[in-house]
C-alpha cells in the first residue's frame, strides 16, 4: 500500500508540474483544483456504485443457495416416502398376477374372435385369390394375400407371446395356413413374369407394371415392419422378409442380360458378316430399350429408384459382358476391327449411348470401358499379326498377277496422259487404303501404327519387285523375241515407281499426323529410284543391243567408203523413243540424257579403238567432215528428243576430235591437240596417242614430242575432271 501511495503521489506531482509550467497558469490554480475535485468525486461515486452492485449480487446468490438447500431436503423426504410405499405394494403386485394372465388371455381371445371369420374362410379366400392371380388381377390378389398373411401372423404372434416354446401350436397354425405360402410364391412368379417382359409390357399395358411395383413396395413396407417387431419381440412370421424389391432388380438384370444375349441370331458359318449384324442388332435393341425406359418406364417406378440410371447401368454391364465373350472368341482380323470400332467409337457415339434422346439423362463419360485396356491391346496385337500375314500374301499375289500381265501380247493400258502403267499400284494402295480406313475408325495412334506397317511391307515388296524386274529382263535376253511387249511393260514398271511415290505421299498426307520423313520413307524412295533407273538402263540396253552392229561399223573402212550406220542409229533411237515418251517425268528426261551420253561414248570409243587409220589427207578430210555431219545429226536428234543442255557439249566432243583429223598441215598438229586438251582437260595420254594413230600421218617422233610437251605443261593431269570426255572414254 505504501508503494502504491508513493506512486500515486509521484504521478500527482508530475501532473501538477505539467499544469504549472508557466507563470500565467498560476492564476488558474483554483480552476484546476475544482476540476480535479469534480473528477475525484465522480470516480468515488462510480466506485461506490460498483461495490454496492457486487454486494447485492452476493446477497442474491446466498439467498438462492439457501432456497436450493431447502428443496433438496424436501426431495429427500419425498423419495423416502416413495421407497416406503413401493416396499409396501410389492405383495399387492404379486397378488395381481392372475389379473395379468387374464388380460393376456383376453387379448388372445379378442384377436381370435377378430380373425375368426378369416380363419374359417381361409380355404375360400385362397381359392378366390388363386383365381384372381390367374386372371392377372394382381392388386386384388395381393390384397387378399395380405389379409390371409395378417390373420396367420397375428395368430402366430399371440401364440408366441403366450408361449414361445409351444412349437406344436405354432406348427398347427402353419399347417392350417400352408396354402398361403404357396399363394405368395405363385403371385411372385406372376410378378417376375411381368418384369421379364417389362419392355413389352410398358408399351402395351403400363398399368400392369405399375401394379407390380405397387405390390413390391407394399411388401417392402411389411418387411420393414416385421423386421422392426423382431428387434422388439424376437418374433418374425415365416417367409419374412421376402425381399421382393431385391428380387425385382435381380429379375430385371437377368432380363436385360437375356435380351442382349438373344441378339445373336446368326453365326460365322451362316454369314461372314455375322459379327457386324450382331453388333448392329445389339445397338438397335439397347437404344430402343433405353428410349422406352426414359419415356415410359420411368413413370412406372417411384422417383427414388433412379430408374433410368439403374437401367442404363444394367444395359452397360450386360453389353460389357457380351462384348468380353466375343473378344474371347477366335476372331478374324476384320471381325477384330468391327468389334473394336463398335466398342471404342460406336458405343458412346450419337448412334447409341450418346443419342440425343438419352444425352440429357446420363453422362456417358462416366461409363466404365466395355473392354479392359489389356484386352483391347491384345486384340490390336492379334490384328496386327494377322494383318501382317495377310498383307504379305496380298502383295505376293498382286505381284504374281502383275507378272502374268508382263507376258501378254498386248500393250499395257495407258493413263489419261498416255503413260503406260499396270494395275499393280492401284491394287496395292487400294489394299492399304482400305486397311488404313479401318484402322482410322479404331484409333488415331493405331492408324499411325498400321501406316508404318504398310510402309515397312511396301519396302520389302519393292525389293521383291526389283528382283522380279531383273528376272524379267534376264528372261527376255535369253530370247529377245519374247515377250512381245517387253519394252512397253518395262516402261510400265518404270512408271509404276513414280505412281508408287505419289501414292505413298498421298497416304502419308491423309493418314499421318507427322510430316517428318522416316528411315522407312528414305528406304522406299531409294528402292523406287533404283528400280526406275535400272528399268531405264534395261531399256537402253535393249536399244544398244539393236545398235550394236551399226555402232561397230563406225570409224571402220566400211564407214569411210559410205556406211549408213549413223542414219540407222538415229532412226532406231528415234523409233524407240517414240515408246520412251510414255515414260513419266523425271525418268524420261534422264533416260534421254543417258541415251545421248551412251551414243557419244560409243562413237568416241570407236575412235579410240583405232578401228581405222586414214591413208591420206583427203581421206582424213572426208572422215572429219563425216564426223562433223554425224555429230550434227546426233545433235538434231537429241534436241528433238529434249535431251537437255548437255546436247551441244557432248556432240561437240565428236566435232572437236574431227578437227584434229581435219587438220591438213602436220606442223600445226601440236597446236590443234593442245587446243583439244585445253578444251577437254581430262583427256589422257592414251587418248591422244589413239587420235594421232587414226590420223595416220604423225611420225613416232612427232607423237613423242606432242605427248612429252603436253606432259611437261601438265595439261593432261587434273585431280577433278571438269568436263565429260574423261568420263565418257573411261567406260
mmCIF file of N, CA, C and O in Angstrom, residues 352-441:
data_model
loop_
_atom_site.group_PDB
_atom_site.id
_atom_site.type_symbol
_atom_site.label_atom_id
_atom_site.label_comp_id
_atom_site.label_asym_id
_atom_site.label_seq_id
_atom_site.Cartn_x
_atom_site.Cartn_y
_atom_site.Cartn_z
ATOM 1 N N UNK A 352 -25.713 -44.444 -80.350
ATOM 2 C CA UNK A 352 -26.069 -45.392 -79.290
ATOM 3 C C UNK A 352 -26.193 -44.659 -77.958
ATOM 4 O O UNK A 352 -27.143 -43.914 -77.743
ATOM 5 N N UNK A 353 -25.249 -44.859 -77.045
ATOM 6 C CA UNK A 353 -25.393 -44.296 -75.707
ATOM 7 C C UNK A 353 -25.364 -42.764 -75.687
ATOM 8 O O UNK A 353 -25.877 -42.152 -74.750
ATOM 9 N N UNK A 354 -24.770 -42.149 -76.673
ATOM 10 C CA UNK A 354 -24.738 -40.687 -76.740
ATOM 11 C C UNK A 354 -25.868 -40.097 -77.559
ATOM 12 O O UNK A 354 -25.807 -38.923 -77.956
ATOM 13 N N UNK A 355 -26.904 -40.881 -77.802
ATOM 14 C CA UNK A 355 -28.041 -40.424 -78.605
ATOM 15 C C UNK A 355 -28.694 -39.202 -77.958
ATOM 16 O O UNK A 355 -28.731 -39.056 -76.731
ATOM 17 N N UNK A 356 -29.229 -38.318 -78.797
ATOM 18 C CA UNK A 356 -29.824 -37.080 -78.301
ATOM 19 C C UNK A 356 -30.978 -37.332 -77.342
ATOM 20 O O UNK A 356 -31.238 -36.548 -76.432
ATOM 21 N N UNK A 357 -31.674 -38.464 -77.508
ATOM 22 C CA UNK A 357 -32.795 -38.794 -76.623
ATOM 23 C C UNK A 357 -32.309 -39.155 -75.222
ATOM 24 O O UNK A 357 -33.040 -39.029 -74.241
ATOM 25 N N UNK A 358 -31.056 -39.624 -75.128
ATOM 26 C CA UNK A 358 -30.537 -40.094 -73.845
ATOM 27 C C UNK A 358 -29.556 -39.121 -73.216
ATOM 28 O O UNK A 358 -29.269 -39.213 -72.021
ATOM 29 N N UNK A 359 -29.044 -38.192 -74.025
ATOM 30 C CA UNK A 359 -27.919 -37.355 -73.599
ATOM 31 C C UNK A 359 -28.229 -36.571 -72.322
ATOM 32 O O UNK A 359 -27.379 -36.420 -71.448
ATOM 33 N N UNK A 360 -29.470 -36.081 -72.208
ATOM 34 C CA UNK A 360 -29.818 -35.243 -71.065
ATOM 35 C C UNK A 360 -29.980 -36.046 -69.775
ATOM 36 O O UNK A 360 -30.007 -35.479 -68.683
ATOM 37 N N UNK A 361 -30.086 -37.359 -69.883
ATOM 38 C CA UNK A 361 -30.365 -38.191 -68.720
ATOM 39 C C UNK A 361 -29.126 -38.844 -68.122
ATOM 40 O O UNK A 361 -29.178 -39.358 -67.013
ATOM 41 N N UNK A 362 -28.030 -38.857 -68.860
ATOM 42 C CA UNK A 362 -26.863 -39.598 -68.366
ATOM 43 C C UNK A 362 -25.587 -38.946 -68.859
ATOM 44 O O UNK A 362 -25.601 -38.140 -69.788
ATOM 45 N N UNK A 363 -24.494 -39.296 -68.218
ATOM 46 C CA UNK A 363 -23.164 -38.810 -68.603
ATOM 47 C C UNK A 363 -22.360 -40.007 -69.109
ATOM 48 O O UNK A 363 -21.879 -40.825 -68.322
ATOM 49 N N UNK A 364 -22.230 -40.089 -70.421
ATOM 50 C CA UNK A 364 -21.542 -41.250 -70.993
ATOM 51 C C UNK A 364 -20.067 -41.277 -70.627
ATOM 52 O O UNK A 364 -19.423 -42.330 -70.675
ATOM 53 N N UNK A 365 -19.515 -40.120 -70.249
ATOM 54 C CA UNK A 365 -18.094 -40.090 -69.890
ATOM 55 C C UNK A 365 -17.823 -40.802 -68.570
ATOM 56 O O UNK A 365 -16.674 -41.107 -68.247
ATOM 57 N N UNK A 366 -18.888 -41.035 -67.786
ATOM 58 C CA UNK A 366 -18.718 -41.728 -66.516
ATOM 59 C C UNK A 366 -18.760 -43.247 -66.672
ATOM 60 O O UNK A 366 -18.529 -43.979 -65.713
ATOM 61 N N UNK A 367 -19.094 -43.719 -67.879
ATOM 62 C CA UNK A 367 -19.192 -45.156 -68.109
ATOM 63 C C UNK A 367 -17.813 -45.808 -68.071
ATOM 64 O O UNK A 367 -16.840 -45.264 -68.595
ATOM 65 N N UNK A 368 -17.737 -46.956 -67.459
ATOM 66 C CA UNK A 368 -16.516 -47.750 -67.486
ATOM 67 C C UNK A 368 -16.307 -48.292 -68.908
ATOM 68 O O UNK A 368 -17.277 -48.515 -69.640
ATOM 69 N N UNK A 369 -15.068 -48.496 -69.332
ATOM 70 C CA UNK A 369 -14.837 -49.073 -70.671
ATOM 71 C C UNK A 369 -15.501 -50.439 -70.807
ATOM 72 O O UNK A 369 -15.530 -51.217 -69.853
ATOM 73 N N UNK A 370 -16.026 -50.707 -71.992
ATOM 74 C CA UNK A 370 -16.647 -52.008 -72.242
ATOM 75 C C UNK A 370 -15.624 -53.130 -72.143
ATOM 76 O O UNK A 370 -15.934 -54.226 -71.675
ATOM 77 N N UNK A 371 -14.419 -52.842 -72.619
ATOM 78 C CA UNK A 371 -13.343 -53.842 -72.571
ATOM 79 C C UNK A 371 -12.162 -53.274 -71.794
ATOM 80 O O UNK A 371 -11.791 -52.110 -71.993
ATOM 81 N N UNK A 372 -11.541 -54.050 -70.923
ATOM 82 C CA UNK A 372 -10.317 -53.580 -70.255
ATOM 83 C C UNK A 372 -9.240 -53.271 -71.293
ATOM 84 O O UNK A 372 -9.212 -53.855 -72.379
ATOM 85 N N UNK A 373 -8.345 -52.356 -70.936
ATOM 86 C CA UNK A 373 -7.321 -51.939 -71.885
ATOM 87 C C UNK A 373 -6.412 -53.089 -72.298
ATOM 88 O O UNK A 373 -5.969 -53.157 -73.449
ATOM 89 N N UNK A 374 -6.153 -54.012 -71.387
ATOM 90 C CA UNK A 374 -5.278 -55.132 -71.754
ATOM 91 C C UNK A 374 -5.936 -56.027 -72.807
ATOM 92 O O UNK A 374 -5.251 -56.573 -73.681
ATOM 93 N N UNK A 375 -7.272 -56.151 -72.746
ATOM 94 C CA UNK A 375 -7.974 -56.938 -73.765
ATOM 95 C C UNK A 375 -7.930 -56.212 -75.108
ATOM 96 O O UNK A 375 -7.721 -56.831 -76.162
ATOM 97 N N UNK A 376 -8.128 -54.882 -75.067
ATOM 98 C CA UNK A 376 -8.045 -54.087 -76.300
ATOM 99 C C UNK A 376 -6.660 -54.228 -76.925
ATOM 100 O O UNK A 376 -6.516 -54.453 -78.134
ATOM 101 N N UNK A 377 -5.624 -54.102 -76.092
ATOM 102 C CA UNK A 377 -4.245 -54.219 -76.598
ATOM 103 C C UNK A 377 -3.993 -55.605 -77.189
ATOM 104 O O UNK A 377 -3.320 -55.740 -78.215
ATOM 105 N N UNK A 378 -4.531 -56.622 -76.534
ATOM 106 C CA UNK A 378 -4.351 -57.987 -77.031
ATOM 107 C C UNK A 378 -5.032 -58.166 -78.393
ATOM 108 O O UNK A 378 -4.463 -58.787 -79.309
ATOM 109 N N UNK A 379 -6.228 -57.602 -78.540
ATOM 110 C CA UNK A 379 -6.940 -57.695 -79.821
ATOM 111 C C UNK A 379 -6.188 -56.936 -80.913
ATOM 112 O O UNK A 379 -6.076 -57.408 -82.050
ATOM 113 N N UNK A 380 -5.688 -55.744 -80.568
ATOM 114 C CA UNK A 380 -4.933 -54.966 -81.554
ATOM 115 C C UNK A 380 -3.671 -55.709 -81.978
ATOM 116 O O UNK A 380 -3.314 -55.722 -83.163
ATOM 117 N N UNK A 381 -2.992 -56.307 -81.013
ATOM 118 C CA UNK A 381 -1.787 -57.078 -81.332
ATOM 119 C C UNK A 381 -2.120 -58.247 -82.252
ATOM 120 O O UNK A 381 -1.399 -58.512 -83.228
ATOM 121 N N UNK A 382 -3.211 -58.910 -81.957
ATOM 122 C CA UNK A 382 -3.635 -60.044 -82.798
ATOM 123 C C UNK A 382 -3.984 -59.558 -84.195
ATOM 124 O O UNK A 382 -3.642 -60.204 -85.194
ATOM 125 N N UNK A 383 -4.638 -58.401 -84.278
ATOM 126 C CA UNK A 383 -4.988 -57.849 -85.589
ATOM 127 C C UNK A 383 -3.730 -57.529 -86.398
ATOM 128 O O UNK A 383 -3.649 -57.819 -87.592
ATOM 129 N N UNK A 384 -2.751 -56.911 -85.726
ATOM 130 C CA UNK A 384 -1.511 -56.545 -86.422
ATOM 131 C C UNK A 384 -0.812 -57.789 -86.958
ATOM 132 O O UNK A 384 -0.326 -57.800 -88.098
ATOM 133 N N UNK A 385 -0.766 -58.845 -86.151
ATOM 134 C CA UNK A 385 -0.138 -60.084 -86.605
ATOM 135 C C UNK A 385 -0.867 -60.655 -87.815
ATOM 136 O O UNK A 385 -0.246 -61.042 -88.814
ATOM 137 N N UNK A 386 -2.187 -60.694 -87.720
ATOM 138 C CA UNK A 386 -2.981 -61.226 -88.832
ATOM 139 C C UNK A 386 -2.851 -60.339 -90.062
ATOM 140 O O UNK A 386 -2.707 -60.829 -91.189
ATOM 141 N N UNK A 387 -2.903 -59.031 -89.830
ATOM 142 C CA UNK A 387 -2.799 -58.084 -90.942
ATOM 143 C C UNK A 387 -1.450 -58.212 -91.644
ATOM 144 O O UNK A 387 -1.377 -58.180 -92.879
ATOM 145 N N UNK A 388 -0.388 -58.349 -90.842
ATOM 146 C CA UNK A 388 0.951 -58.500 -91.432
ATOM 147 C C UNK A 388 1.011 -59.737 -92.316
ATOM 148 O O UNK A 388 1.533 -59.703 -93.439
ATOM 149 N N UNK A 389 0.480 -60.825 -91.811
ATOM 150 C CA UNK A 389 0.465 -62.064 -92.592
ATOM 151 C C UNK A 389 -0.378 -61.915 -93.855
ATOM 152 O O UNK A 389 0.037 -62.313 -94.948
ATOM 153 N N UNK A 390 -1.557 -61.299 -93.690
ATOM 154 C CA UNK A 390 -2.458 -61.142 -94.836
ATOM 155 C C UNK A 390 -1.872 -60.234 -95.903
ATOM 156 O O UNK A 390 -1.941 -60.527 -97.096
ATOM 157 N N UNK A 391 -1.295 -59.111 -95.453
ATOM 158 C CA UNK A 391 -0.810 -58.136 -96.432
ATOM 159 C C UNK A 391 0.391 -58.688 -97.189
ATOM 160 O O UNK A 391 0.578 -58.398 -98.378
ATOM 161 N N UNK A 392 1.186 -59.520 -96.512
ATOM 162 C CA UNK A 392 2.297 -60.169 -97.212
ATOM 163 C C UNK A 392 1.761 -61.061 -98.323
ATOM 164 O O UNK A 392 2.266 -61.058 -99.455
ATOM 165 N N UNK A 393 0.713 -61.814 -97.998
ATOM 166 C CA UNK A 393 0.090 -62.682 -99.010
ATOM 167 C C UNK A 393 -0.562 -61.887 -100.121
ATOM 168 O O UNK A 393 -0.462 -62.237 -101.306
ATOM 169 N N UNK A 394 -1.249 -60.782 -99.757
ATOM 170 C CA UNK A 394 -1.904 -59.951 -100.772
ATOM 171 C C UNK A 394 -0.879 -59.372 -101.745
ATOM 172 O O UNK A 394 -1.093 -59.371 -102.959
ATOM 173 N N UNK A 395 0.224 -58.859 -101.194
ATOM 174 C CA UNK A 395 1.244 -58.248 -102.049
ATOM 175 C C UNK A 395 1.890 -59.294 -102.956
ATOM 176 O O UNK A 395 2.162 -59.027 -104.137
ATOM 177 N N UNK A 396 2.143 -60.470 -102.408
ATOM 178 C CA UNK A 396 2.723 -61.535 -103.225
ATOM 179 C C UNK A 396 1.780 -61.906 -104.374
ATOM 180 O O UNK A 396 2.198 -62.051 -105.525
ATOM 181 N N UNK A 397 0.512 -62.025 -104.040
ATOM 182 C CA UNK A 397 -0.478 -62.384 -105.059
ATOM 183 C C UNK A 397 -0.615 -61.279 -106.107
ATOM 184 O O UNK A 397 -0.723 -61.559 -107.309
ATOM 185 N N UNK A 398 -0.590 -60.018 -105.646
ATOM 186 C CA UNK A 398 -0.703 -58.899 -106.582
ATOM 187 C C UNK A 398 0.483 -58.877 -107.545
ATOM 188 O O UNK A 398 0.326 -58.626 -108.752
ATOM 189 N N UNK A 399 1.692 -59.142 -107.019
ATOM 190 C CA UNK A 399 2.876 -59.157 -107.873
ATOM 191 C C UNK A 399 2.824 -60.320 -108.858
ATOM 192 O O UNK A 399 3.205 -60.164 -110.039
ATOM 193 N N UNK A 400 2.371 -61.478 -108.424
ATOM 194 C CA UNK A 400 2.249 -62.620 -109.326
ATOM 195 C C UNK A 400 1.277 -62.311 -110.462
ATOM 196 O O UNK A 400 1.519 -62.662 -111.622
ATOM 197 N N UNK A 401 0.180 -61.649 -110.116
ATOM 198 C CA UNK A 401 -0.797 -61.266 -111.142
ATOM 199 C C UNK A 401 -0.185 -60.286 -112.124
ATOM 200 O O UNK A 401 -0.384 -60.390 -113.347
ATOM 201 N N UNK A 402 0.587 -59.324 -111.604
ATOM 202 C CA UNK A 402 1.218 -58.333 -112.471
ATOM 203 C C UNK A 402 2.249 -58.992 -113.380
ATOM 204 O O UNK A 402 2.370 -58.647 -114.568
ATOM 205 N N UNK A 403 2.990 -59.960 -112.866
ATOM 206 C CA UNK A 403 3.988 -60.668 -113.671
ATOM 207 C C UNK A 403 3.339 -61.413 -114.844
ATOM 208 O O UNK A 403 3.909 -61.470 -115.942
ATOM 209 N N UNK A 404 2.156 -61.959 -114.606
ATOM 210 C CA UNK A 404 1.449 -62.628 -115.702
ATOM 211 C C UNK A 404 1.097 -61.631 -116.803
ATOM 212 O O UNK A 404 1.161 -61.960 -117.992
ATOM 213 N N UNK A 405 0.756 -60.404 -116.388
ATOM 214 C CA UNK A 405 0.435 -59.378 -117.384
ATOM 215 C C UNK A 405 1.656 -59.034 -118.237
ATOM 216 O O UNK A 405 1.518 -58.692 -119.418
ATOM 217 N N UNK A 406 2.861 -59.123 -117.659
ATOM 218 C CA UNK A 406 4.073 -58.784 -118.405
ATOM 219 C C UNK A 406 4.269 -59.690 -119.622
ATOM 220 O O UNK A 406 4.976 -59.322 -120.559
ATOM 221 N N UNK A 407 3.679 -60.859 -119.593
ATOM 222 C CA UNK A 407 3.858 -61.823 -120.686
ATOM 223 C C UNK A 407 2.803 -61.655 -121.786
ATOM 224 O O UNK A 407 2.831 -62.399 -122.778
ATOM 225 N N UNK A 408 1.887 -60.718 -121.599
ATOM 226 C CA UNK A 408 0.810 -60.560 -122.573
ATOM 227 C C UNK A 408 1.349 -60.105 -123.921
ATOM 228 O O UNK A 408 2.420 -59.495 -124.014
ATOM 229 N N UNK A 409 0.585 -60.387 -124.970
ATOM 230 C CA UNK A 409 0.967 -59.966 -126.319
ATOM 231 C C UNK A 409 0.343 -58.633 -126.689
ATOM 232 O O UNK A 409 0.500 -58.166 -127.817
ATOM 233 N N UNK A 410 -0.361 -58.028 -125.751
ATOM 234 C CA UNK A 410 -0.956 -56.699 -125.979
ATOM 235 C C UNK A 410 -0.279 -55.688 -125.071
ATOM 236 O O UNK A 410 0.199 -56.022 -123.983
ATOM 237 N N UNK A 411 -0.232 -54.441 -125.523
ATOM 238 C CA UNK A 411 0.409 -53.393 -124.750
ATOM 239 C C UNK A 411 -0.356 -53.134 -123.451
ATOM 240 O O UNK A 411 -1.556 -53.350 -123.375
ATOM 241 N N UNK A 412 0.356 -52.661 -122.431
ATOM 242 C CA UNK A 412 -0.351 -52.316 -121.186
ATOM 243 C C UNK A 412 -1.248 -51.103 -121.386
ATOM 244 O O UNK A 412 -1.095 -50.348 -122.354
ATOM 245 N N UNK A 413 -2.165 -50.921 -120.478
ATOM 246 C CA UNK A 413 -3.056 -49.770 -120.558
ATOM 247 C C UNK A 413 -2.278 -48.492 -120.269
ATOM 248 O O UNK A 413 -1.234 -48.504 -119.616
ATOM 249 N N UNK A 414 -2.801 -47.386 -120.783
ATOM 250 C CA UNK A 414 -2.193 -46.077 -120.542
ATOM 251 C C UNK A 414 -3.140 -45.249 -119.680
ATOM 252 O O UNK A 414 -4.358 -45.429 -119.723
ATOM 253 N N UNK A 415 -2.554 -44.343 -118.893
ATOM 254 C CA UNK A 415 -3.411 -43.479 -118.077
ATOM 255 C C UNK A 415 -3.943 -42.339 -118.931
ATOM 256 O O UNK A 415 -3.764 -42.310 -120.153
ATOM 257 N N UNK A 416 -4.595 -41.380 -118.311
ATOM 258 C CA UNK A 416 -5.241 -40.305 -119.053
ATOM 259 C C UNK A 416 -4.236 -39.425 -119.790
ATOM 260 O O UNK A 416 -4.591 -38.729 -120.743
ATOM 261 N N UNK A 417 -2.964 -39.455 -119.367
ATOM 262 C CA UNK A 417 -1.931 -38.667 -120.051
ATOM 263 C C UNK A 417 -1.145 -39.492 -121.060
ATOM 264 O O UNK A 417 -0.178 -38.993 -121.649
ATOM 265 N N UNK A 418 -1.530 -40.754 -121.247
ATOM 266 C CA UNK A 418 -0.889 -41.597 -122.250
ATOM 267 C C UNK A 418 0.303 -42.372 -121.758
ATOM 268 O O UNK A 418 0.992 -43.019 -122.560
ATOM 269 N N UNK A 419 0.580 -42.343 -120.458
ATOM 270 C CA UNK A 419 1.727 -43.073 -119.920
ATOM 271 C C UNK A 419 1.326 -44.523 -119.622
ATOM 272 O O UNK A 419 0.287 -44.769 -119.014
ATOM 273 N N UNK A 420 2.206 -45.448 -120.059
ATOM 274 C CA UNK A 420 1.930 -46.855 -119.801
ATOM 275 C C UNK A 420 1.920 -47.117 -118.293
ATOM 276 O O UNK A 420 2.708 -46.541 -117.535
ATOM 277 N N UNK A 421 1.066 -48.048 -117.873
ATOM 278 C CA UNK A 421 1.006 -48.427 -116.469
ATOM 279 C C UNK A 421 0.337 -49.792 -116.353
ATOM 280 O O UNK A 421 -0.326 -50.251 -117.279
ATOM 281 N N UNK A 422 0.531 -50.432 -115.204
ATOM 282 C CA UNK A 422 -0.213 -51.665 -114.889
ATOM 283 C C UNK A 422 -1.118 -51.368 -113.696
ATOM 284 O O UNK A 422 -1.061 -50.294 -113.098
ATOM 285 N N UNK A 423 -1.901 -52.343 -113.336
ATOM 286 C CA UNK A 423 -2.858 -52.147 -112.238
ATOM 287 C C UNK A 423 -2.228 -52.373 -110.869
ATOM 288 O O UNK A 423 -2.906 -52.207 -109.850
ATOM 289 N N UNK A 424 -0.943 -52.740 -110.839
ATOM 290 C CA UNK A 424 -0.316 -53.085 -109.566
ATOM 291 C C UNK A 424 -0.383 -51.962 -108.522
ATOM 292 O O UNK A 424 -0.809 -52.204 -107.389
ATOM 293 N N UNK A 425 0.032 -50.721 -108.845
ATOM 294 C CA UNK A 425 -0.044 -49.673 -107.813
ATOM 295 C C UNK A 425 -1.453 -49.456 -107.289
ATOM 296 O O UNK A 425 -1.654 -49.279 -106.086
ATOM 297 N N UNK A 426 -2.428 -49.471 -108.183
ATOM 298 C CA UNK A 426 -3.815 -49.263 -107.750
ATOM 299 C C UNK A 426 -4.267 -50.368 -106.812
ATOM 300 O O UNK A 426 -4.915 -50.113 -105.787
ATOM 301 N N UNK A 427 -3.910 -51.620 -107.147
ATOM 302 C CA UNK A 427 -4.309 -52.750 -106.302
ATOM 303 C C UNK A 427 -3.649 -52.654 -104.935
ATOM 304 O O UNK A 427 -4.297 -52.804 -103.890
ATOM 305 N N UNK A 428 -2.342 -52.373 -104.928
ATOM 306 C CA UNK A 428 -1.599 -52.313 -103.669
ATOM 307 C C UNK A 428 -2.148 -51.215 -102.772
ATOM 308 O O UNK A 428 -2.439 -51.425 -101.583
ATOM 309 N N UNK A 429 -2.333 -50.037 -103.337
ATOM 310 C CA UNK A 429 -2.747 -48.921 -102.493
ATOM 311 C C UNK A 429 -4.234 -48.947 -102.181
ATOM 312 O O UNK A 429 -4.672 -48.319 -101.227
ATOM 313 N N UNK A 430 -4.981 -49.671 -102.955
ATOM 314 C CA UNK A 430 -6.375 -49.885 -102.566
ATOM 315 C C UNK A 430 -6.425 -50.755 -101.308
ATOM 316 O O UNK A 430 -7.221 -50.501 -100.395
ATOM 317 N N UNK A 431 -5.551 -51.770 -101.266
ATOM 318 C CA UNK A 431 -5.459 -52.606 -100.064
ATOM 319 C C UNK A 431 -5.022 -51.767 -98.863
ATOM 320 O O UNK A 431 -5.597 -51.847 -97.775
ATOM 321 N N UNK A 432 -3.979 -50.951 -99.048
ATOM 322 C CA UNK A 432 -3.500 -50.102 -97.958
ATOM 323 C C UNK A 432 -4.597 -49.136 -97.508
ATOM 324 O O UNK A 432 -4.830 -48.943 -96.318
ATOM 325 N N UNK A 433 -5.253 -48.520 -98.482
ATOM 326 C CA UNK A 433 -6.298 -47.528 -98.182
ATOM 327 C C UNK A 433 -7.420 -48.158 -97.363
ATOM 328 O O UNK A 433 -7.881 -47.592 -96.364
ATOM 329 N N UNK A 434 -7.856 -49.326 -97.783
ATOM 330 C CA UNK A 434 -8.952 -49.987 -97.070
ATOM 331 C C UNK A 434 -8.563 -50.295 -95.630
ATOM 332 O O UNK A 434 -9.344 -50.056 -94.700
ATOM 333 N N UNK A 435 -7.361 -50.807 -95.429
ATOM 334 C CA UNK A 435 -6.938 -51.157 -94.073
ATOM 335 C C UNK A 435 -6.684 -49.913 -93.223
ATOM 336 O O UNK A 435 -6.937 -49.921 -92.012
ATOM 337 N N UNK A 436 -6.206 -48.839 -93.830
ATOM 338 C CA UNK A 436 -5.997 -47.603 -93.077
ATOM 339 C C UNK A 436 -7.323 -46.951 -92.707
ATOM 340 O O UNK A 436 -7.453 -46.371 -91.621
ATOM 341 N N UNK A 437 -8.300 -47.043 -93.608
ATOM 342 C CA UNK A 437 -9.624 -46.529 -93.267
ATOM 343 C C UNK A 437 -10.204 -47.281 -92.082
ATOM 344 O O UNK A 437 -10.808 -46.686 -91.182
ATOM 345 N N UNK A 438 -10.001 -48.578 -92.091
ATOM 346 C CA UNK A 438 -10.483 -49.402 -90.977
ATOM 347 C C UNK A 438 -9.739 -49.036 -89.697
ATOM 348 O O UNK A 438 -10.343 -48.864 -88.630
ATOM 349 N N UNK A 439 -8.416 -48.900 -89.786
ATOM 350 C CA UNK A 439 -7.617 -48.561 -88.599
ATOM 351 C C UNK A 439 -7.991 -47.191 -88.054
ATOM 352 O O UNK A 439 -8.003 -46.974 -86.840
ATOM 353 N N UNK A 440 -8.305 -46.250 -88.951
ATOM 354 C CA UNK A 440 -8.686 -44.905 -88.520
ATOM 355 C C UNK A 440 -9.972 -44.923 -87.709
ATOM 356 O O UNK A 440 -10.194 -44.054 -86.860
ATOM 357 N N UNK A 441 -10.830 -45.891 -87.974
ATOM 358 C CA UNK A 441 -12.081 -45.985 -87.220
ATOM 359 C C UNK A 441 -11.820 -46.386 -85.775
ATOM 360 O O UNK A 441 -12.610 -46.066 -84.885
#
